[in-house]
Coordinates of C-alpha atoms in Angstrom, one line a residue:
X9 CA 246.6 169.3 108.2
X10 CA 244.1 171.7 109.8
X11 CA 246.0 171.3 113.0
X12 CA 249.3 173.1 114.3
X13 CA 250.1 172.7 117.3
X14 CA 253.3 170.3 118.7
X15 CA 251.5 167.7 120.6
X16 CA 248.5 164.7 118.9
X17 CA 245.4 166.2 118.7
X18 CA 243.3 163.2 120.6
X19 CA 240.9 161.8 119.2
X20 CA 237.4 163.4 119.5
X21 CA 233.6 162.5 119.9
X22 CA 231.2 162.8 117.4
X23 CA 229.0 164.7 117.6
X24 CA 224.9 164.4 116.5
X25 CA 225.1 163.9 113.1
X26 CA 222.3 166.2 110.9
X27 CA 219.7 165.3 109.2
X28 CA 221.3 164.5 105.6
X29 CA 219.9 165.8 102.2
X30 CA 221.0 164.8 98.5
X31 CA 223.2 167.6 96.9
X32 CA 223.1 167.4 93.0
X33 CA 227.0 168.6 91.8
X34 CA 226.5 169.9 88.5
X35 CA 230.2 170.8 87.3
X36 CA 231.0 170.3 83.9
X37 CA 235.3 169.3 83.6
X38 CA 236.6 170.2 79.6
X39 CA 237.5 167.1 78.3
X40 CA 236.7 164.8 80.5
X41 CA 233.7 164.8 82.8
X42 CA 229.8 165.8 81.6
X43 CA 228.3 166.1 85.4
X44 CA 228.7 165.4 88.6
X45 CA 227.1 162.4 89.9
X46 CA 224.4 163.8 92.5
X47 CA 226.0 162.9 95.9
X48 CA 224.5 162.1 99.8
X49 CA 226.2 165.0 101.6
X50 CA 226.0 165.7 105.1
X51 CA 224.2 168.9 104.8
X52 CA 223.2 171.9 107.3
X53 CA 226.1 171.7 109.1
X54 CA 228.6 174.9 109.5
X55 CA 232.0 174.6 108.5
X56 CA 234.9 175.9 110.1
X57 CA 235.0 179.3 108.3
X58 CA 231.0 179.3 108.9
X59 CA 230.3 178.1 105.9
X60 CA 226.7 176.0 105.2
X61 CA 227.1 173.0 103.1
X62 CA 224.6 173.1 100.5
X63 CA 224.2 173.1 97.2
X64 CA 224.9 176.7 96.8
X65 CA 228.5 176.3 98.1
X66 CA 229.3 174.3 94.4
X67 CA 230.5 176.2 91.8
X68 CA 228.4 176.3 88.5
X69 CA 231.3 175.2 86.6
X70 CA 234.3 173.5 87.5
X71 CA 237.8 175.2 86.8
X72 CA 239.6 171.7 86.5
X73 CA 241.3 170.2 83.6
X74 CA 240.8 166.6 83.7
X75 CA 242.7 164.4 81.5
X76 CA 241.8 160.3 80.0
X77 CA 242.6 158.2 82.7
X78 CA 246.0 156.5 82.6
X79 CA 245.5 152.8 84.2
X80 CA 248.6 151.6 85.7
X81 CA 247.2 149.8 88.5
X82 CA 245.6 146.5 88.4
X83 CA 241.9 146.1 88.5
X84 CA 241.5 144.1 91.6
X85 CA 243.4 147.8 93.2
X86 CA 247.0 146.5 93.8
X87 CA 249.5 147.2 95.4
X88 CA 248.1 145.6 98.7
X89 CA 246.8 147.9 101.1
X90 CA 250.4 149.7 102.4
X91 CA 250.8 150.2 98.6
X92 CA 254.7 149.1 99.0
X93 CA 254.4 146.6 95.9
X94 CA 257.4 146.7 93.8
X95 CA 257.3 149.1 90.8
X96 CA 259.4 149.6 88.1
X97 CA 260.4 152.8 86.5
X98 CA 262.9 154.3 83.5
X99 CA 260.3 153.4 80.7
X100 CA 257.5 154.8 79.6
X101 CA 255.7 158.3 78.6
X102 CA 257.5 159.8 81.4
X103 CA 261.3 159.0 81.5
X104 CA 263.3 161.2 82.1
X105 CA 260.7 163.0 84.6
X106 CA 261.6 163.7 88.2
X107 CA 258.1 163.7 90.6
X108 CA 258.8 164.4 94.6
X109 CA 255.9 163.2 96.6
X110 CA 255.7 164.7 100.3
X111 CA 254.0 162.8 102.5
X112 CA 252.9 165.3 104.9
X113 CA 254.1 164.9 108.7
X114 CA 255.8 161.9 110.4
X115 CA 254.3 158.9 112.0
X116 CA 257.8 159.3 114.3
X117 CA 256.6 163.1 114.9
X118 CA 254.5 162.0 118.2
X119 CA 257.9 161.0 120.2
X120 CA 259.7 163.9 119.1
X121 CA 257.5 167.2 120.1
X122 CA 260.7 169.6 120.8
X123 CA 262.2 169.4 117.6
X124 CA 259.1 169.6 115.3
X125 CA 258.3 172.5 117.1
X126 CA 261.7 174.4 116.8
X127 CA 260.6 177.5 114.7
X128 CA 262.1 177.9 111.1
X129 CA 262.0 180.4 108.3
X130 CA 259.1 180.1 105.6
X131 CA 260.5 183.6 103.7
X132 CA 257.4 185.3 105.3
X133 CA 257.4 184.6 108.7
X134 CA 258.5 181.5 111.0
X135 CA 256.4 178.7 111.5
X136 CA 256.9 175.3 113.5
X137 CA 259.3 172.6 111.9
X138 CA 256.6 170.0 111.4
X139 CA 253.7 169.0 113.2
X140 CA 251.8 165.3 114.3
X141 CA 249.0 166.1 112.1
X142 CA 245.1 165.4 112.6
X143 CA 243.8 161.6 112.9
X144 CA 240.1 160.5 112.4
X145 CA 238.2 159.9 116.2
X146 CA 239.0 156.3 115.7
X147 CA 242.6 157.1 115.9
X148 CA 243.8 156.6 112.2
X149 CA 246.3 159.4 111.8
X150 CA 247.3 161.5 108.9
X151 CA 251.0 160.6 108.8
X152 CA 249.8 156.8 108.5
X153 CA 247.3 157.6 105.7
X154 CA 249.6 159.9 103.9
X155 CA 252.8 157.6 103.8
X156 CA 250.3 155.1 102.2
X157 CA 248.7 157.1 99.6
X158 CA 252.5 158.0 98.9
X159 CA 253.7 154.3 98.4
X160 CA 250.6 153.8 96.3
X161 CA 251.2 157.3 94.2
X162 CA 255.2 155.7 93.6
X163 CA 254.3 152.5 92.4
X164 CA 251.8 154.6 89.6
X165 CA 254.3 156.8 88.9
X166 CA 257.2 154.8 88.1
X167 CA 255.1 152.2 85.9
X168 CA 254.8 155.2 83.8
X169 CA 258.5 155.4 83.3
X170 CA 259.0 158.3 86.5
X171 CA 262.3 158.8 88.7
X172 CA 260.1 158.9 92.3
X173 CA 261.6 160.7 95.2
X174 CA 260.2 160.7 98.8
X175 CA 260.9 163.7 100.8
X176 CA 260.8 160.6 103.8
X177 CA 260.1 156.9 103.7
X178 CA 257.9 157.1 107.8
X179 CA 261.3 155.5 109.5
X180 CA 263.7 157.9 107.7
X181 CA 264.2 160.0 109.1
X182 CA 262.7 159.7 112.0
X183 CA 260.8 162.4 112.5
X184 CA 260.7 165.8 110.0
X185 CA 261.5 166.5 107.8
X186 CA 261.0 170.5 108.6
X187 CA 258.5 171.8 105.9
X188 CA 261.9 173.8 104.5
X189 CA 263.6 171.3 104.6
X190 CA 260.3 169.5 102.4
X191 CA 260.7 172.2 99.6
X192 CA 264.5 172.3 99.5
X193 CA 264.3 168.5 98.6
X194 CA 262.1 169.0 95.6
X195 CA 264.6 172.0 94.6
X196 CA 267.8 169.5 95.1
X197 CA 265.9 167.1 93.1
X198 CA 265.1 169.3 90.3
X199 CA 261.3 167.9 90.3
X200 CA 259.2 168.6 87.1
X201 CA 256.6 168.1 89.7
X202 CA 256.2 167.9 93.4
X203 CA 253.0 167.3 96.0
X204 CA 252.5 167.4 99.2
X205 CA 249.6 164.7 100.5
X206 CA 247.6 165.6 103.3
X207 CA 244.5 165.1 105.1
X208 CA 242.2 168.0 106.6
X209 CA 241.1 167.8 110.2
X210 CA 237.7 169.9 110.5
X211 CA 234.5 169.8 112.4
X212 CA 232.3 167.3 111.5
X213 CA 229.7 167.9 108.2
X214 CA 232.9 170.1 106.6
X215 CA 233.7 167.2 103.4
X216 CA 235.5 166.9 100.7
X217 CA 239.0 167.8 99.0
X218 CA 240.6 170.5 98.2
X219 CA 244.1 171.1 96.2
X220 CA 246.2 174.0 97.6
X221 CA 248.2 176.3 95.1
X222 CA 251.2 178.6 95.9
X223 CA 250.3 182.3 96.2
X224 CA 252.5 184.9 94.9
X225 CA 255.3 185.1 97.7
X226 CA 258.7 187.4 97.3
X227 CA 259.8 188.0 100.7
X228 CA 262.7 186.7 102.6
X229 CA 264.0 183.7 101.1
X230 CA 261.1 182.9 99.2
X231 CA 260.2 183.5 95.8
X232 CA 257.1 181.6 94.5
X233 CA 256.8 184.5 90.9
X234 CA 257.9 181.4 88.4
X235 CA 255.9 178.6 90.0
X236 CA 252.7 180.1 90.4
X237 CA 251.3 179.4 87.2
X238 CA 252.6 176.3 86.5
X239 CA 251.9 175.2 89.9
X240 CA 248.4 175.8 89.2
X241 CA 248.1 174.1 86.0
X242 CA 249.4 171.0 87.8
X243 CA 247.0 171.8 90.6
X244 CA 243.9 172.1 88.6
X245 CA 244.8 168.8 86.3
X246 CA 245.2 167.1 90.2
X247 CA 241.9 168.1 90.9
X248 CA 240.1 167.2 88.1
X249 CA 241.1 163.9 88.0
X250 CA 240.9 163.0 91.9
X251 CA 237.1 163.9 91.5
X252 CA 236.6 161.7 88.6
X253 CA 238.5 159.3 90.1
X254 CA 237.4 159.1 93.5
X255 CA 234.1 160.3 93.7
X256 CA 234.7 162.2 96.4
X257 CA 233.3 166.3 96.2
X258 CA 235.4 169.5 96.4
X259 CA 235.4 171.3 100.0
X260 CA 231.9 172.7 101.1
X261 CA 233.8 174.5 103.8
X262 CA 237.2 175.8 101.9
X263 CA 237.4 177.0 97.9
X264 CA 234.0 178.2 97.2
X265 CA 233.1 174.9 95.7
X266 CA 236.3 174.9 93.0
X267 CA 238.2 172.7 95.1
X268 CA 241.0 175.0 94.7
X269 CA 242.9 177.4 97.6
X270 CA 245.4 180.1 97.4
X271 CA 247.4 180.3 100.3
X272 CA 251.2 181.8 101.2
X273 CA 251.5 180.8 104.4
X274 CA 253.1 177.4 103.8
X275 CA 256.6 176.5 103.9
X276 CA 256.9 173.8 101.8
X277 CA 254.9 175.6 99.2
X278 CA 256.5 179.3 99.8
X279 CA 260.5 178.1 99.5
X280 CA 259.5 176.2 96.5
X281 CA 261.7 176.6 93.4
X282 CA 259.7 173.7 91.2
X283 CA 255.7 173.9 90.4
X284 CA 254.5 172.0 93.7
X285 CA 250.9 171.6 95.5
X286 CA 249.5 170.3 98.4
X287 CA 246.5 168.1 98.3
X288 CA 244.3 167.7 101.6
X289 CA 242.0 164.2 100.7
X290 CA 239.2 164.6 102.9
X291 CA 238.2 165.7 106.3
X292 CA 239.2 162.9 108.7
X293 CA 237.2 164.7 111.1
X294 CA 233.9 164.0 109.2
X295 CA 232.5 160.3 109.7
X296 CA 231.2 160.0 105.7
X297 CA 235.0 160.9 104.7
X298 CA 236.9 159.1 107.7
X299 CA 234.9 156.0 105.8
X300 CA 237.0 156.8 102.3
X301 CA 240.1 158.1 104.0
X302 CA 240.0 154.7 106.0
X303 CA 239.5 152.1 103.3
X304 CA 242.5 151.1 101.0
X305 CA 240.5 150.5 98.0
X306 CA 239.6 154.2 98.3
X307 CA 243.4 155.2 99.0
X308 CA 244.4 153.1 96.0
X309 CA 241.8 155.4 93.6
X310 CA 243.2 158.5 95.2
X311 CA 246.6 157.5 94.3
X312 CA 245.0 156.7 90.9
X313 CA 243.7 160.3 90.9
X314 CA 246.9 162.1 91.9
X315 CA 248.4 160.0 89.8
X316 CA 246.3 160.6 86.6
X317 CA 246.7 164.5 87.4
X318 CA 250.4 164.4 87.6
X319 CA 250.8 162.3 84.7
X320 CA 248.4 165.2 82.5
X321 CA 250.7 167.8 83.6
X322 CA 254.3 166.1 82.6
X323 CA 252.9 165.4 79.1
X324 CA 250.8 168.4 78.6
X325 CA 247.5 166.8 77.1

């Protein structure tokens, strides 16, 4: 999501990889997990905010609230790999819950540069409608991978009895929608719950996920005072269960190791009326994440994650 501007951002070369070294993540998750598996990280390399990834960047002890897993997928990681498989919905520990899942940016956004560039109001300043989003150097863009992890997140959702709402569906519309237009839709909808999927676009060596929570915004026409804590109670269950479930680390470059970010300068999470977060995957930028971010078997555990997360937050255990 890293970049902002109203044309693709190309793809890239690599660059030299560093020399790698094992980083043992020792986080301990109340309730659920008892240590971090020690994990191959691309280490020595500066991050964007010049940040080194090393051990040191992990927090002792991990903020997140991870729940029991809830299993609604089938082993061999169905739905296929655009995660479109039918699901049903109305029954289940969460009828009668409303979940609106933003897939960030369009795949339509590239042929339409003018209007997701047309400046709108985020209550604290303006910012651009939309943007294309980041892709990994093979090409594999965000709005692709997104939309995916979205189907597969629906089909979760709604086995466990959810009413699922997409902000957008990749053909409709066809481009958008503007990231007010994102948080007025979870509004409308009266979500219990809303997220925003993305995926980060850094320099290379900068891995892992981190959840984004709603700061404390009252300006304008936003007012984020209610949501802010429940927003990151949602957050913090999302987290904890997208690291069990995927294996994949918190940000060495963003978060201080938590895996958590506090930020007020995003639309969709400013003009928010219902707890929402964002979610940023992995770093498509960085070869050892493009690898996850790429495969569908990975996509389908992230879903799984989010899922899991979302599903900890609506029943409160």
């Amino acid at each position: 999501m890293s970049y902002t501007g109203p044309e693709f951002e190309p793809p890239q070369t690599r660059r030299p990889r560093r020399g790698p070294m094992t980083v043992a993540l020792a986080a301990l998750v109340p309730g659920a997990l008892l240590g971090w598996v020690v994990y191959e990280a691309v280490g020595g390399g500066n991050g964007a905010s010049g940040r080194t990834a090393s051990a040191a960047s992990a927090s002792p002890h991990s903020p997140y609230s991870a729940s029991p897993p809830v299993r609604s997928a089938s082993p061999d990681g169905s739905p296929g790999d655009d995660g479109k498989a039918a699901a049903g919905g109305g029954a289940g520990p969460l009828a009668g819950k409303v979940v609106v899942i933003d897939p960030g940016h369009n795949p339509g956004n590239f042929q339409h540069a003018t209007e997701i560039n047309r400046q709108v109001d985020i209550g604290t300043n303006k910012k651009e409608c939309d943007t294309t989003g980041t892709s990994t150097n093979d090409g594999y863009t965000e709005a692709r991978f997104t939309l995916d992890v979205a189907h597969r997140l629906r089909t979760l959702l709604e086995k466990q009895g959810a009413t699922v709402k997409l902000t957008h569906d990749g053909d409709s519309p066809a481009w958008g929608p503007c990231v007010d237009e994102r948080a007025r839709f979870g509004n409308a909808a009266h979500a219990d719950a809303a997220i925003s999927i993305h995926a980060d676009g850094s320099a290379e060596g900068d891995r892992g996920f981190h959840v984004i929570l709603p700061g404390s915004v009252h300006a304008g026409a936003a007012d984020t005072r209610n949501i802010v804590g429940p927003s990151r109670d949602l957050g913090t269950r999302v987290a904890g269960n997208f690291v069990r479930d995927t294996g994949e680390p918190p940000s060495n470059y963003v978060g201080k190791g938590t895996g958590l970010v506090t930020r007020t300068d995003l639309g969709g999470l400013n003009l928010s009326t219902v707890p929402k977060v964002f979610i940023e995957c992995g770093n498509m930028r960085d070869s050892k994440d493009a690898a996850l971010l790429t495969s569908g078997a990975w996509r389908q555990r992230a879903a799984q994650g989010i899922s899991d997360g979302i599903v900890s937050f609506l029943r409160g255990s």
